Each structure stands twice: as C-alpha cells, then as structure tokens.
C-alpha cells in the first residue's frame, strides 16, 4: 500500500511543515502570509482526509511507516490506522480546523505574534491527527501529550497577562494528573496483552476471557486519563479557565477537537470498556454529574466565553453518559454535531467580542442584533442546534442519547434531561442578553460596533450550514430513515447490540425533550426580553444558591484545600529534607568527585615527559597483569 | 578500490565533496552482495563486506560534512584551504584503510596515514603557540604509541609467523599453552591493544587528548573526535573479533579494567573543565569507554549496535563542534562562558547544540540513549553487572557537565558580541541536526537495515 503511505505522510507532514516554517520564518513574513500559508497546508490535510473518506476501503487500513524500536520482546511500530472512526475524526479535525484557521486570519490580524499563533495551531492539528490515527497506545499518547502542550502554549498565548499564564499552567497540571492514568494503563496493558496495538488488544480482550478485574483497572485508568483531557469530574476546572486563550483556540481545541480525545479513546477501545461493567457505571455517573454540574454553573455565568465553556463541560458529560449507556455511536454522533455547533458558537462569540472591542461580559452587551446581523443569525442557529430544537443537528444526536439513557437507567435519564433543559435556558439567556434588549455597554464600544469582515463571517456561515444539516448522518428509524453513521462505524468498531425501544416510548421521549425545550425557551424569552431581568451585578445581591452556583460550587477553593495546600505542605517538607539532607549528601558526592577531579587534574600538567612516564608505567603494569592472569 | 579513488583527489572543495560522495556510492555498490569480497590487488589485505561498508559510510558521510564545515572554517585563509583539504582527505583515506584492513601491517599503515595527517593538522595553526604545542605533543606521544604498536606486531609475528587476520585467527584457534613462544604472543597482543587504546584515548593512555583537543584548531578537534576515534574503535573491534577472539578470556579482564577507568576518568574530569574543547575531549574519553564496553559485550554478529553507537556519537559531536566553531570564532574565547545567552542571540544554534548535547548525555529518545541502551543491555546479558552500574552512575554524572552548557545558553545574560553565521552554514547545521534526529527516532530501523 505505497499510496497510503504517501497519503499519511502528507496528512501528518503538511501541518508539521506549517509549524516549522511559520515557527522559524514566520517573523519575516509580511501581513497575513503566515495565516494563509498555515490554512493552505491544513486544506491540504483536509483534502487527504477527504480522499481517504471517498476511497475508503471496507476494512481498516493499517499503514506501517516503519518499525520504531523494541524493548525485550515488545515491539513498537510507527503505524497508523485509517478506519471509519479515525477517518471521521480526521474530517472534523482538518475540516473544522481549516475553517478556524481561516477565521483566525481575520481574528488574529494585527497581533504581534501572528505567525507564532499559526505555528502553534498547525502543530496542534499535527498532534491531533497523530492522536487519532496512531494505531497503538504509545503513538496516541504522543499525540495526547502533544495536544496538551499546544493547548498549554495557546492558553498562555498572551503571556503578558499573568492570569492567563496561571490558567495555562492549571490546564497543563490537570492534564498531567490524568496522564498518570494513561501511562499506568499502558504499562498494565503491555504487561497483560503483550502489545499496545489497539486492534490486538481489543481482539484479544474479546477472544480470550481476560480477568475482569484487570480489565476494570485498565479501563478505569484510561477513563481517568480521559477525565483529564475531556474535563470531567474531578478534573474539570481547567477548561473554563482555558478560555483565556484566543477565541479560535477555544473553538478548535477546547470545544471541537482536543477535549473530545477522551471520548475517542473510549470509543476506540470500546470492546475493552464494555467488558468492565464497573467502569461503565463509573463513566455513566461521572458523566451525569459533570453534565448536571456544568449546566447548573452555566446558568449563572456572565462571561460569554465562560458560559460556552461550562456548556462544553456539560456536553462532554453528556457524551460520557452516552458511552456509559452502551451507546458509542450516539456519543460519536453527538460529538460530530457538537463539534460543529460549539465551534460555531465560540466563533460567533469571538465575532461578538470582536465587535464589542474585546468586551466579554454579557451584562454590558445587549441589542447587538441590528449591528451584527450575520453573527446574530449564525448564533441563533447554533443556539437552536445545541438546544435540540428540530430539525437542527443537535436535536437528532441529543435525542438519540436520551433514548439510550432512558432504556439504560431512568434515573440518569431524568437528571440528564433536566441538564439539557438547563442548557436550553442558559443558551437562550445568553442569546437574548447579547442580541436582544437594549444596549448596556460603554459609548466608546458602541461607536466601534461593526460586523466582522468576510474572512470571519464566511467560516461562520459554513459552520452554521453544517450545524443545521449534520443530523442527516444519523436520522432516526421512526422517520423511516437509515442510520448511516451506525452502519458506517459498526463496520469497524465494536458496538454493543442495543435493545429495541418501543415506538411509542421514543415518541414520548421526543415529546418531552422538544416540548420541554420550547417551554424553557419561552421562559428565557419572557425573563430576559419581556421582563428585562438582568444578572446581579455583584455577589452581595445574590442569595445563597446563586452565589454557590456563581462561584462554581467552590470547586476551585475545594481543590485548593484538598490538594493544593497538602501538596504545598508536603513539598515544603520534602524541600526541607531535600535541601538539608539529600543536597548535603549529593554535594558531598559532588565535592568528592570535584576534588578527585582536581587531584587527577594535577597529573594532567601538560608535561609530555610525565605523560610518557605514566604511559610506560601503565604498559608495564598491563603486561605484568597479563602474565599474572595467565 | 576506495583508496585509489581517494588518492587521486583534486584539491578543491567541491571536487573533494564530489569525490567523497562518489566513494560513498562505490562503497554501497556491493551492498546487496552478502558474500565477503576480498580485494585481490592487495594480497588479501583489504576486505569489503557489509560491515566495513557501513562503517566506511559513517566515516565518509561525516567527512562530507566536515569538508563543508572546513570550507567555512578556513574562509579567511583561502590560500591554505586546498592544502588542509588534501590532508583531510588523506586522513579519511587512512581511516578507511584501517576499517577495511585484513592484515596487521595494512592496519598499521592506515593508522599511520591517519595519525601523521592529524599531527600536521593539529599543528597547522602556526601563529598560535597552543596549536604548535598540540601538534608537537601529539606527534611525540603518537610516535611512542606507534612504536609500542609496531613492537607488539613484531612480537606477534615472531610467535605466529603471520600478520594476516585470517591466518592469525586459525593459528590462535589451534593454540594451546604448549605452543612455543606464548610469552611473545601475549606480550604482543597486549602491546597491540595498548597501541589502540592510545588511539581511542582510553585511560590511562588518554593524556594526549585533552591537551591536543584544546590546542588544535577546532575543526581538527572535530575531526579527531569523530572520524579518528570511530576508525580506531572500529578497527580495534574488528581486530579483536577477527583475530584474538580465541584469547578473549585473556583480554576481557584487560578491557574491563580499561573500560571502567576510561568511563570514570572521562566523566569526573569533564566536570571540572571550563574549556569547552577540553570538556569535549573528556566527554569523548568517556564515550570511548562505552565503545570499549561495546567491543567487550557485543557479539560479532550484532556489530550494528557498535555502528549505531558510533553513528549517534559522530553526528552529535559534529553538531556540537559545528555550533561551537562559529561561536568561538566570534567570541574569541573557547570557554563554556562563550555560550552565554546563545539562545537569545542565535536560537537555531542553541537548539541544535541542545539536541546534540542531550544525545551525548543520553537522554531518551535521542540516539545517545539508544546507543547506550543497546550496549548496556548487551553487557547485562554478558553478566557484566558491575560495569553496567558504574556506567550508569557515570551517565548520570555526565548530565552535570552537559547541562552547564544549557545553563550558559539559556539562563545566562548574553553580551553584545554578535555571533556571525552565514545562512548556508545554518542550513548545514539544521541538516546535521535533522540527521541526528532521524537516527534517534528510528533506532531499530537503522540498526535493522545495516
């Protein structure tokens, strides 16, 4: 398969090339060259992904670029898998990535580190492709770490602001905590299965009856890694802070692609996961809790990006709920639609922030509808899609999940349904506060109000179109349609057999979801346009519950007490031990080495005669030794 | 074949490069022939097989880059460039002769061709006292070592009646203690080994190397640290495995002692150095220790481990000196302090040097790490646990002096002296660094295909 090799090299190489060239020569590039160049390369990768998709083979294609190394009896290859799962991920990464690159050409215009931004963005795409195509855990881990690094670099992109640096650090540290799980799982898998290849591990897990306890430990560790990357409880607080990065970054990394890596990890190894019921239950309930928590916190946020961030947390929770209910296809379906509409919402928010000259507080917006009509229209589409109003894409995917959860666990269903109604509420709250009512911002910002240039609006329009129609890939059976995604994915990954749900139940669920959503929509409309309610301006005006929610359930403070302080204490104690005892010992060793070095150095005086004398002595010594040994 | 081609070298840079590349190509011509091709011209004295091809290829590719670097180094003295170049090529010639040799006399001639060229090169900067001193010192001590080597050969010849590798091997395999002249034989072997130890600067025969490395023009130091050392190690490896393998119980202990001494002395003394070239000399000594460990532990049919190690070592050194040369030239200072703030002045240079030194400090996943890993795991399988422990402790120690350079490059304030580097030279360095990275990332592939 020589052709495939070239394709995969192109696929990975183009973004990497973009990183190298933008990173090394970017400073010398005039104007938007770096951005256009970066976008073109991503377009190249997108075309390659599309070619894979169109010429897709029936069986997964495994491309072994080369052997990497072997340790003992274990051997690791540089090999990549293109199957239906990774192919769709590729299309999202490069497709949405391309749109966001184009958007950034306009959005980042005038930034002094313009080329650096695109270099990082290209590098991110490279690692993300690496992550989804790598055919074993180790390659995936390289991508996993790589995207984490890029995320860190981009969150702290405007490094003049110290708060942003702290946010970047927090994201990095929290991700590292999760990575511990990944690494441990890798070792365990290697030990148990003797291989890190996904196909080998999953096939072996199904064929040979493995000890359930081992599988449970492995999958729990992997899931722990996923909670770090995909911002689930308990490792979720970094994601909202990550909004410090430029908005296109939030859209690409912290909404559409990187944060879904955890879900991808689970789907990729679903055969393994479905053998561990305890893990599946854990996933379900962590998902439910995160989904609910994110939605509740989202209701009280006043920063446009923070609202969207908590919404992302909540939606990611929903994806895990689907996984926990044995419905990987539905989860993946929602992952796809979510990538479109959340990218759309973030980019729309970026356009709003752009129009407002950098203002992010929704209390200072309002009435923007007539000033930025295009953004208004696409944001409305995004809001409708996330709220699950038919016929927008979110409706189909979310409904499918709810249906599975209902069958699996009615209690979880109730909570998730409630969370999704909250989603409708806070999204429309956001929407009305920003675009309707009257303008509340400063006069100066009002003066600058303007619609964004075409380079920004066109990607928005394209994303809006996809947010509307993406549901078509998974139309439900009651519409007499064929669930394309189910069959497409089912060909290549393990999908548990789902129970049939009675038609009437399905209709009831759809009725509850849509009816509820519309009611909540009306409620939001009444509250925020008719009654003109405004969020409280200061914490003192809030009652206990609002305050609790506003302060995000004091999660940060809790972590501070639970982890940061003890860790600080331990580190201080260790520092004491280190500096007073270990350092002394090390210094002593070093001193010995140094002084012995000095002693030998004296022999090295530069006098040839002395050298020759020592050499002769050594010669004689060695010969004598030889005779003694004989 | 190779020698003839090289002997006719014209004296201009591009031609030299072309010649080296042609040689490289000719070298690979026999790649797919598994059989050993003995060259009849030299009475079985010269052999071409896959192994010598690989080592020749390493030497030649290093030489090509050295010529490029040399063209830059001698930019200011165009007049002498052709002279120097011819000597370089001559030395490369000697190196190839050492590797391909199948007869001790031929080996000796190769060593001498290489050494004499280096004596001249070491003293080539006539205006500098240190250079003169280096050349002189190197010559005196080198002559001494050559004498020992030749004396050893004479004794060996007296005992066995031949110096041809194959015949010697046959003789030694049939050998037992009742054979006459065993004293000659043993002493001869030890003396020959000592001659080689000198050439690869193994302790306690290493005294020349720091002084000579420091005094010689930097490009010559680079040459000595890479090509000369690799050629000598390879030659010793071939000699021991093709000839003295029957006596390995005897020389093993010798090698173990030398190996431990070399690794320790190299690392401990490197720590106290302030001069970069001197530090590299000691680092080179400790690497020589590892190569000896490789010679000791790696089976003859796993020779690619040695090839991999030398490859990683050679390219990392080349990158290191490649960065150091323009820095020294601009800073007029060869101390570690010359690198202060390099990252802020020339980020590309600093990153290249970082990668090279990380590789030498054997930080995974760079070539230095894999090379050491292979050698140490081979040593473990030979039950050389003690050496492995000593080697690992020393590897940790070595991180200290490599990191001093990093501290200088990244943490110290830069001064105002600009570092002059042409863009073509930067390109050369990038290529070299990329090669090093490729070697690093594909250890199995490279070790597998050679």
Short mmCIF file of C-alpha atoms in Angstrom, two decimals, chain B residues 2-450:
data_model
loop_
_atom_site.label_atom_id
_atom_site.label_comp_id
_atom_site.label_asym_id
_atom_site.label_seq_id
_atom_site.Cartn_x
_atom_site.Cartn_y
_atom_site.Cartn_z
CA UNK B 2 38.42 3.09 -2.39
CA UNK B 3 41.98 4.03 -1.80
CA UNK B 4 42.79 4.54 -5.44
CA UNK B 5 39.87 6.84 -5.86
CA UNK B 6 40.80 8.88 -2.86
CA UNK B 7 44.45 9.01 -3.76
CA UNK B 8 43.68 10.87 -6.95
CA UNK B 9 41.66 13.58 -5.22
CA UNK B 10 41.91 17.03 -6.71
CA UNK B 11 42.49 19.74 -4.24
CA UNK B 12 39.37 21.88 -4.34
CA UNK B 13 36.42 21.72 -2.01
CA UNK B 14 33.56 20.78 -4.33
CA UNK B 15 35.64 18.16 -6.03
CA UNK B 16 36.54 16.73 -2.68
CA UNK B 17 32.91 16.52 -1.70
CA UNK B 18 32.04 15.01 -5.02
CA UNK B 19 34.86 12.52 -4.63
CA UNK B 20 33.69 11.56 -1.16
CA UNK B 21 30.16 11.14 -2.43
CA UNK B 22 31.35 9.02 -5.33
CA UNK B 23 33.31 6.94 -2.88
CA UNK B 24 30.23 6.66 -0.75
CA UNK B 25 28.32 5.47 -3.77
CA UNK B 26 31.00 2.99 -4.77
CA UNK B 27 31.02 1.85 -1.21
CA UNK B 28 27.39 0.90 -1.48
CA UNK B 29 27.75 -0.79 -4.85
CA UNK B 30 28.34 -4.11 -3.25
CA UNK B 31 25.57 -3.60 -0.74
CA UNK B 32 23.40 -6.45 -1.82
CA UNK B 33 26.17 -8.97 -2.15
CA UNK B 34 26.17 -10.91 1.04
CA UNK B 35 29.48 -12.62 0.38
CA UNK B 36 32.74 -11.21 1.55
CA UNK B 37 34.54 -9.69 -1.38
CA UNK B 38 38.25 -9.95 -0.93
CA UNK B 39 40.16 -7.50 -2.99
CA UNK B 40 42.83 -9.47 -4.82
CA UNK B 41 45.01 -6.45 -5.53
CA UNK B 42 46.33 -6.21 -2.04
CA UNK B 43 47.03 -9.86 -1.44
CA UNK B 44 44.04 -10.39 0.79
CA UNK B 45 45.00 -7.40 2.78
CA UNK B 46 41.85 -5.43 2.24
CA UNK B 47 38.34 -6.63 2.62
CA UNK B 48 34.98 -5.26 1.67
CA UNK B 49 31.88 -6.59 3.29
CA UNK B 50 28.65 -5.26 4.64
CA UNK B 51 30.15 -4.31 7.95
CA UNK B 52 33.10 -2.39 6.57
CA UNK B 53 30.73 -0.76 4.13
CA UNK B 54 28.57 0.54 6.93
CA UNK B 55 31.49 1.86 8.92
CA UNK B 56 33.01 3.36 5.82
CA UNK B 57 29.70 5.00 5.08
CA UNK B 58 29.63 6.53 8.55
CA UNK B 59 33.17 7.82 8.16
CA UNK B 60 32.56 9.13 4.67
CA UNK B 61 29.33 10.90 5.47
CA UNK B 62 30.93 12.52 8.49
CA UNK B 63 33.81 13.50 6.24
CA UNK B 64 31.49 15.14 3.72
CA UNK B 65 30.00 17.34 6.42
CA UNK B 66 33.43 18.07 7.86
CA UNK B 67 34.57 19.32 4.46
CA UNK B 68 31.59 21.67 4.37
CA UNK B 69 32.38 22.86 7.85
CA UNK B 70 36.03 23.18 6.94
CA UNK B 71 35.22 25.34 3.93
CA UNK B 72 33.56 27.70 6.36
CA UNK B 73 36.26 27.43 8.98
CA UNK B 74 39.08 28.26 6.61
CA UNK B 75 37.14 31.04 4.90
CA UNK B 76 39.75 33.57 5.93
CA UNK B 77 42.71 31.60 4.65
CA UNK B 78 41.64 30.54 1.23
CA UNK B 79 45.25 30.04 0.24
CA UNK B 80 45.83 27.12 2.54
CA UNK B 81 42.44 25.53 2.24
CA UNK B 82 43.49 23.21 -0.55
CA UNK B 83 46.49 22.03 1.45
CA UNK B 84 44.43 21.34 4.50
CA UNK B 85 41.77 19.66 2.46
CA UNK B 86 44.20 17.27 0.86
CA UNK B 87 45.47 16.32 4.27
CA UNK B 88 41.90 15.78 5.45
CA UNK B 89 41.16 13.52 2.57
CA UNK B 90 44.38 11.71 3.17
CA UNK B 91 43.38 11.14 6.78
CA UNK B 92 39.96 9.86 5.74
CA UNK B 93 41.81 7.54 3.42
CA UNK B 94 43.77 6.20 6.35
CA UNK B 95 40.59 5.72 8.35
CA UNK B 96 39.02 3.68 5.57
CA UNK B 97 42.16 1.63 5.25
CA UNK B 98 42.04 0.85 8.98
CA UNK B 99 38.48 -0.35 8.74
CA UNK B 100 38.84 -2.44 5.64
CA UNK B 101 42.21 -3.87 6.54
CA UNK B 102 42.63 -7.59 6.84
CA UNK B 103 46.27 -7.60 7.65
CA UNK B 104 48.00 -6.06 10.63
CA UNK B 105 50.56 -4.27 8.51
CA UNK B 106 47.81 -2.72 6.48
CA UNK B 107 46.12 -1.67 9.69
CA UNK B 108 49.33 -0.11 10.85
CA UNK B 109 49.72 1.78 7.60
CA UNK B 110 46.15 3.01 7.92
CA UNK B 111 46.75 4.17 11.47
CA UNK B 112 49.90 5.95 10.46
CA UNK B 113 48.28 7.65 7.48
CA UNK B 114 45.55 8.91 9.75
CA UNK B 115 47.87 9.87 12.59
CA UNK B 116 50.51 11.62 10.54
CA UNK B 117 47.83 13.68 8.83
CA UNK B 118 46.46 14.60 12.21
CA UNK B 119 49.89 15.56 13.59
CA UNK B 120 50.19 18.02 10.76
CA UNK B 121 46.65 19.29 11.14
CA UNK B 122 46.91 19.68 14.89
CA UNK B 123 49.88 21.97 14.46
CA UNK B 124 48.51 23.67 11.40
CA UNK B 125 47.76 27.00 13.02
CA UNK B 126 51.35 28.16 13.00
CA UNK B 127 50.66 31.53 14.51
CA UNK B 128 49.24 30.04 17.67
CA UNK B 129 51.54 28.62 20.30
CA UNK B 130 48.92 26.19 21.59
CA UNK B 131 48.48 24.70 18.16
CA UNK B 132 52.21 24.19 17.73
CA UNK B 133 52.37 22.64 21.13
CA UNK B 134 49.44 20.38 20.39
CA UNK B 135 50.96 19.18 17.16
CA UNK B 136 54.29 18.51 18.81
CA UNK B 137 52.78 16.74 21.81
CA UNK B 138 50.54 14.66 19.66
CA UNK B 139 53.43 13.72 17.47
CA UNK B 140 55.78 12.70 20.27
CA UNK B 141 53.23 10.67 22.09
CA UNK B 142 51.72 9.27 18.95
CA UNK B 143 55.13 8.13 17.79
CA UNK B 144 55.63 6.49 21.13
CA UNK B 145 52.35 4.65 20.79
CA UNK B 146 53.09 3.65 17.24
CA UNK B 147 56.34 2.23 18.45
CA UNK B 148 54.55 0.14 21.04
CA UNK B 149 52.03 -0.99 18.46
CA UNK B 150 54.70 -1.96 15.99
CA UNK B 151 56.71 -3.73 18.66
CA UNK B 152 53.62 -5.71 19.56
CA UNK B 153 53.14 -6.67 15.95
CA UNK B 154 56.73 -7.76 15.70
CA UNK B 155 56.36 -9.98 18.76
CA UNK B 156 53.17 -11.41 17.38
CA UNK B 157 54.82 -12.11 14.07
CA UNK B 158 57.67 -13.78 15.91
CA UNK B 159 55.25 -16.03 17.71
CA UNK B 160 52.97 -16.91 14.84
CA UNK B 161 54.77 -16.22 11.62
CA UNK B 162 51.96 -14.24 10.05
CA UNK B 163 50.11 -10.97 10.36
CA UNK B 164 47.16 -11.83 8.18
CA UNK B 165 43.90 -11.73 10.15
CA UNK B 166 42.50 -14.98 8.85
CA UNK B 167 45.72 -16.92 9.27
CA UNK B 168 46.34 -15.48 12.70
CA UNK B 169 42.89 -16.48 13.76
CA UNK B 170 43.37 -20.02 12.54
CA UNK B 171 46.66 -20.17 14.35
CA UNK B 172 45.22 -18.91 17.60
CA UNK B 173 42.25 -21.24 17.48
CA UNK B 174 44.59 -24.19 17.29
CA UNK B 175 46.69 -22.67 20.01
CA UNK B 176 47.25 -24.09 23.44
CA UNK B 177 49.71 -23.46 26.18
CA UNK B 178 52.20 -25.99 24.91
CA UNK B 179 52.83 -23.95 21.80
CA UNK B 180 56.24 -22.27 21.96
CA UNK B 181 56.67 -18.53 22.37
CA UNK B 182 53.47 -17.91 24.30
CA UNK B 183 55.21 -15.06 26.09
CA UNK B 184 55.82 -13.32 22.79
CA UNK B 185 52.25 -13.90 21.81
CA UNK B 186 50.69 -12.48 24.95
CA UNK B 187 53.01 -9.54 25.20
CA UNK B 188 52.50 -8.83 21.54
CA UNK B 189 48.76 -8.84 21.90
CA UNK B 190 48.81 -6.58 24.95
CA UNK B 191 51.13 -4.14 23.23
CA UNK B 192 48.93 -4.03 20.18
CA UNK B 193 45.89 -3.39 22.33
CA UNK B 194 47.76 -0.61 24.13
CA UNK B 195 48.57 0.98 20.81
CA UNK B 196 44.89 1.04 20.03
CA UNK B 197 43.95 2.27 23.48
CA UNK B 198 46.16 5.22 22.84
CA UNK B 199 44.47 5.96 19.56
CA UNK B 200 40.98 5.87 21.01
CA UNK B 201 42.22 7.79 24.07
CA UNK B 202 41.28 5.22 26.65
CA UNK B 203 42.58 5.77 30.16
CA UNK B 204 45.39 5.62 31.21
CA UNK B 205 46.59 6.36 27.70
CA UNK B 206 44.37 9.38 27.29
CA UNK B 207 46.76 12.12 28.40
CA UNK B 208 47.35 13.48 24.98
CA UNK B 209 43.76 14.01 24.08
CA UNK B 210 42.67 16.97 26.28
CA UNK B 211 45.83 18.93 25.51
CA UNK B 212 45.69 18.16 21.83
CA UNK B 213 41.95 18.74 21.53
CA UNK B 214 42.29 22.07 23.21
CA UNK B 215 45.29 23.26 21.27
CA UNK B 216 44.27 22.17 17.80
CA UNK B 217 42.13 24.30 15.53
CA UNK B 218 38.51 23.46 16.35
CA UNK B 219 37.80 21.81 13.05
CA UNK B 220 40.71 19.44 13.57
CA UNK B 221 39.41 18.69 17.03
CA UNK B 222 36.08 17.81 15.46
CA UNK B 223 37.88 15.53 13.07
CA UNK B 224 39.79 13.81 15.84
CA UNK B 225 36.72 13.45 17.99
CA UNK B 226 34.67 11.87 15.25
CA UNK B 227 36.44 10.19 12.36
CA UNK B 228 39.73 9.34 14.06
CA UNK B 229 38.06 7.91 17.12
CA UNK B 230 35.42 5.95 15.23
CA UNK B 231 38.01 4.49 12.88
CA UNK B 232 40.22 3.37 15.76
CA UNK B 233 37.32 1.85 17.70
CA UNK B 234 36.06 0.01 14.65
CA UNK B 235 39.49 -1.20 13.81
CA UNK B 236 40.01 -2.49 17.33
CA UNK B 237 36.62 -4.15 17.30
CA UNK B 238 37.39 -5.94 14.05
CA UNK B 239 40.84 -6.91 15.20
CA UNK B 240 39.66 -8.43 18.45
CA UNK B 241 36.80 -10.29 16.89
CA UNK B 242 38.54 -11.45 13.77
CA UNK B 243 41.89 -12.29 15.27
CA UNK B 244 42.14 -12.55 19.00
CA UNK B 245 38.72 -13.95 19.63
CA UNK B 246 40.28 -17.22 20.76
CA UNK B 247 42.09 -15.39 23.54
CA UNK B 248 39.11 -13.44 24.75
CA UNK B 249 39.38 -14.76 28.26
CA UNK B 250 42.71 -13.03 28.49
CA UNK B 251 41.87 -9.68 27.07
CA UNK B 252 38.41 -9.43 28.62
CA UNK B 253 39.81 -8.51 32.02
CA UNK B 254 42.10 -6.00 30.44
CA UNK B 255 39.23 -4.41 28.61
CA UNK B 256 37.07 -4.36 31.71
CA UNK B 257 39.72 -2.51 33.68
CA UNK B 258 40.42 -0.07 30.89
CA UNK B 259 36.71 0.43 30.34
CA UNK B 260 35.98 1.30 33.96
CA UNK B 261 39.00 3.57 34.19
CA UNK B 262 38.12 5.33 30.97
CA UNK B 263 34.48 5.95 31.77
CA UNK B 264 35.22 7.23 35.25
CA UNK B 265 38.19 9.39 34.39
CA UNK B 266 36.47 10.87 31.39
CA UNK B 267 33.39 11.90 33.29
CA UNK B 268 34.98 13.03 36.53
CA UNK B 269 37.50 15.21 34.78
CA UNK B 270 34.93 16.60 32.39
CA UNK B 271 33.12 18.05 35.37
CA UNK B 272 35.97 20.34 36.35
CA UNK B 273 36.71 21.68 32.88
CA UNK B 274 35.97 25.23 31.89
CA UNK B 275 37.20 24.99 28.35
CA UNK B 276 34.59 23.56 26.02
CA UNK B 277 37.01 21.66 23.81
CA UNK B 278 38.73 20.16 26.81
CA UNK B 279 35.39 19.16 28.18
CA UNK B 280 34.51 17.55 24.89
CA UNK B 281 37.82 15.71 25.00
CA UNK B 282 36.93 14.18 28.35
CA UNK B 283 33.41 13.52 27.20
CA UNK B 284 34.97 11.79 24.21
CA UNK B 285 37.12 9.74 26.57
CA UNK B 286 34.10 8.56 28.49
CA UNK B 287 32.35 7.73 25.23
CA UNK B 288 35.43 5.77 24.26
CA UNK B 289 34.89 3.85 27.48
CA UNK B 290 31.39 2.99 26.35
CA UNK B 291 32.69 1.93 22.98
CA UNK B 292 35.17 -0.36 24.70
CA UNK B 293 32.29 -1.77 26.69
CA UNK B 294 30.56 -2.32 23.36
CA UNK B 295 33.61 -4.07 21.99
CA UNK B 296 33.65 -6.20 25.09
CA UNK B 297 29.99 -7.08 25.22
CA UNK B 298 28.57 -7.01 21.74
CA UNK B 299 28.75 -10.20 19.74
CA UNK B 300 30.33 -10.03 16.36
CA UNK B 301 27.06 -10.71 14.57
CA UNK B 302 25.45 -7.79 16.41
CA UNK B 303 28.01 -5.34 15.14
CA UNK B 304 25.26 -2.94 14.11
CA UNK B 305 25.00 -1.93 17.77
CA UNK B 306 28.51 -0.54 17.59
CA UNK B 307 27.73 1.04 14.25
CA UNK B 308 24.65 2.69 15.72
CA UNK B 309 26.52 3.97 18.74
CA UNK B 310 29.33 5.44 16.70
CA UNK B 311 26.86 6.96 14.28
CA UNK B 312 24.94 8.70 17.02
CA UNK B 313 28.17 9.75 18.71
CA UNK B 314 29.71 11.01 15.49
CA UNK B 315 26.78 13.12 14.41
CA UNK B 316 26.13 14.53 17.86
CA UNK B 317 29.78 15.56 18.08
CA UNK B 318 29.68 17.07 14.64
CA UNK B 319 26.64 19.16 15.56
CA UNK B 320 28.31 20.13 18.82
CA UNK B 321 31.50 21.31 17.17
CA UNK B 322 29.51 22.73 14.28
CA UNK B 323 27.82 25.08 16.71
CA UNK B 324 30.92 25.70 18.77
CA UNK B 325 33.15 26.74 15.87
CA UNK B 326 31.32 29.93 14.83
CA UNK B 327 30.65 30.77 18.47
CA UNK B 328 34.33 30.52 19.37
CA UNK B 329 35.29 32.44 16.29
CA UNK B 330 33.02 35.34 17.11
CA UNK B 331 33.56 35.31 20.86
CA UNK B 332 37.34 34.77 20.56
CA UNK B 333 37.02 32.52 23.57
CA UNK B 334 36.74 28.78 23.84
CA UNK B 335 35.31 28.54 27.32
CA UNK B 336 31.88 27.43 28.35
CA UNK B 337 31.18 31.09 29.06
CA UNK B 338 31.35 31.76 25.33
CA UNK B 339 27.92 30.17 25.07
CA UNK B 340 26.34 32.63 27.47
CA UNK B 341 22.92 33.65 26.24
CA UNK B 342 23.39 31.90 22.91
CA UNK B 343 19.70 31.12 22.79
CA UNK B 344 18.87 34.81 22.68
CA UNK B 345 21.47 35.56 20.07
CA UNK B 346 21.19 32.57 17.77
CA UNK B 347 18.25 30.37 18.72
CA UNK B 348 18.84 27.86 15.94
CA UNK B 349 22.40 27.26 17.04
CA UNK B 350 21.35 26.91 20.63
CA UNK B 351 18.61 24.40 19.82
CA UNK B 352 20.96 22.35 17.62
CA UNK B 353 23.58 22.25 20.37
CA UNK B 354 20.92 21.34 22.90
CA UNK B 355 19.83 18.36 20.86
CA UNK B 356 23.42 17.27 20.30
CA UNK B 357 24.37 17.52 23.97
CA UNK B 358 21.16 15.86 25.12
CA UNK B 359 22.03 12.99 22.84
CA UNK B 360 25.52 12.79 24.27
CA UNK B 361 24.11 12.93 27.78
CA UNK B 362 21.95 10.00 26.62
CA UNK B 363 18.56 11.48 27.34
CA UNK B 364 15.82 9.44 25.70
CA UNK B 365 14.68 9.27 22.98
CA UNK B 366 17.85 10.55 21.37
CA UNK B 367 20.48 8.46 19.61
CA UNK B 368 22.89 8.57 22.53
CA UNK B 369 20.32 6.98 24.74
CA UNK B 370 19.51 4.14 22.37
CA UNK B 371 23.17 3.50 21.67
CA UNK B 372 23.94 3.23 25.36
CA UNK B 373 20.82 1.23 25.95
CA UNK B 374 21.84 -1.34 23.38
CA UNK B 375 25.36 -1.57 24.67
CA UNK B 376 24.33 -1.79 28.30
CA UNK B 377 21.72 -4.43 27.62
CA UNK B 378 24.33 -6.42 25.70
CA UNK B 379 26.65 -6.03 28.68
CA UNK B 380 23.94 -7.19 31.04
CA UNK B 381 23.39 -10.31 29.02
CA UNK B 382 27.12 -10.97 29.39
CA UNK B 383 26.87 -10.67 33.18
CA UNK B 384 28.90 -7.51 33.35
CA UNK B 385 26.65 -6.08 36.03
CA UNK B 386 29.36 -4.15 37.85
CA UNK B 387 30.42 -2.23 34.76
CA UNK B 388 26.81 -1.51 33.90
CA UNK B 389 26.25 0.03 37.32
CA UNK B 390 29.41 2.09 37.07
CA UNK B 391 28.46 3.15 33.56
CA UNK B 392 25.00 4.25 34.62
CA UNK B 393 26.30 6.24 37.57
CA UNK B 394 28.71 7.93 35.22
CA UNK B 395 25.99 8.67 32.74
CA UNK B 396 24.13 10.48 35.46
CA UNK B 397 27.29 12.38 36.37
CA UNK B 398 27.82 13.34 32.77
CA UNK B 399 24.47 15.11 32.68
CA UNK B 400 26.02 17.66 35.01
CA UNK B 401 28.66 18.98 32.66
CA UNK B 402 26.43 18.90 29.61
CA UNK B 403 23.80 20.85 31.46
CA UNK B 404 26.32 23.50 32.36
CA UNK B 405 26.27 24.41 28.69
CA UNK B 406 22.47 24.60 28.76
CA UNK B 407 22.60 26.90 31.74
CA UNK B 408 25.03 29.09 29.88
CA UNK B 409 22.93 29.11 26.74
CA UNK B 410 19.51 29.64 28.24
CA UNK B 411 19.90 31.17 31.66
CA UNK B 412 22.88 33.49 31.39
CA UNK B 413 22.62 37.00 30.06
CA UNK B 414 24.01 37.42 26.57
CA UNK B 415 26.68 40.02 25.98
CA UNK B 416 26.76 42.29 22.98
CA UNK B 417 29.15 40.41 20.76
CA UNK B 418 27.18 39.18 17.77
CA UNK B 419 27.73 35.63 16.53
CA UNK B 420 28.38 35.60 12.83
CA UNK B 421 26.91 32.69 10.98
CA UNK B 422 26.18 32.52 7.29
CA UNK B 423 22.79 31.19 6.31
CA UNK B 424 24.32 28.33 4.34
CA UNK B 425 26.18 27.26 7.46
CA UNK B 426 22.97 27.41 9.44
CA UNK B 427 21.38 25.25 6.81
CA UNK B 428 24.22 22.76 7.16
CA UNK B 429 23.69 22.64 10.91
CA UNK B 430 19.95 22.12 10.50
CA UNK B 431 20.61 19.23 8.13
CA UNK B 432 23.06 17.69 10.59
CA UNK B 433 20.64 18.07 13.46
CA UNK B 434 17.87 16.54 11.40
CA UNK B 435 20.09 13.58 10.59
CA UNK B 436 20.77 13.18 14.29
CA UNK B 437 17.05 13.30 14.99
CA UNK B 438 16.31 10.75 12.32
CA UNK B 439 18.96 8.45 13.75
CA UNK B 440 17.38 8.99 17.14
CA UNK B 441 13.82 8.33 16.17
CA UNK B 442 14.43 5.21 14.15
CA UNK B 443 16.90 3.21 16.19
CA UNK B 444 15.56 -0.16 15.19
CA UNK B 445 15.14 0.68 11.58
CA UNK B 446 18.68 1.91 11.23
CA UNK B 447 20.15 -0.85 13.31
CA UNK B 448 17.96 -3.28 11.40
CA UNK B 449 18.84 -2.30 7.86
CA UNK B 450 22.58 -2.26 8.41
#
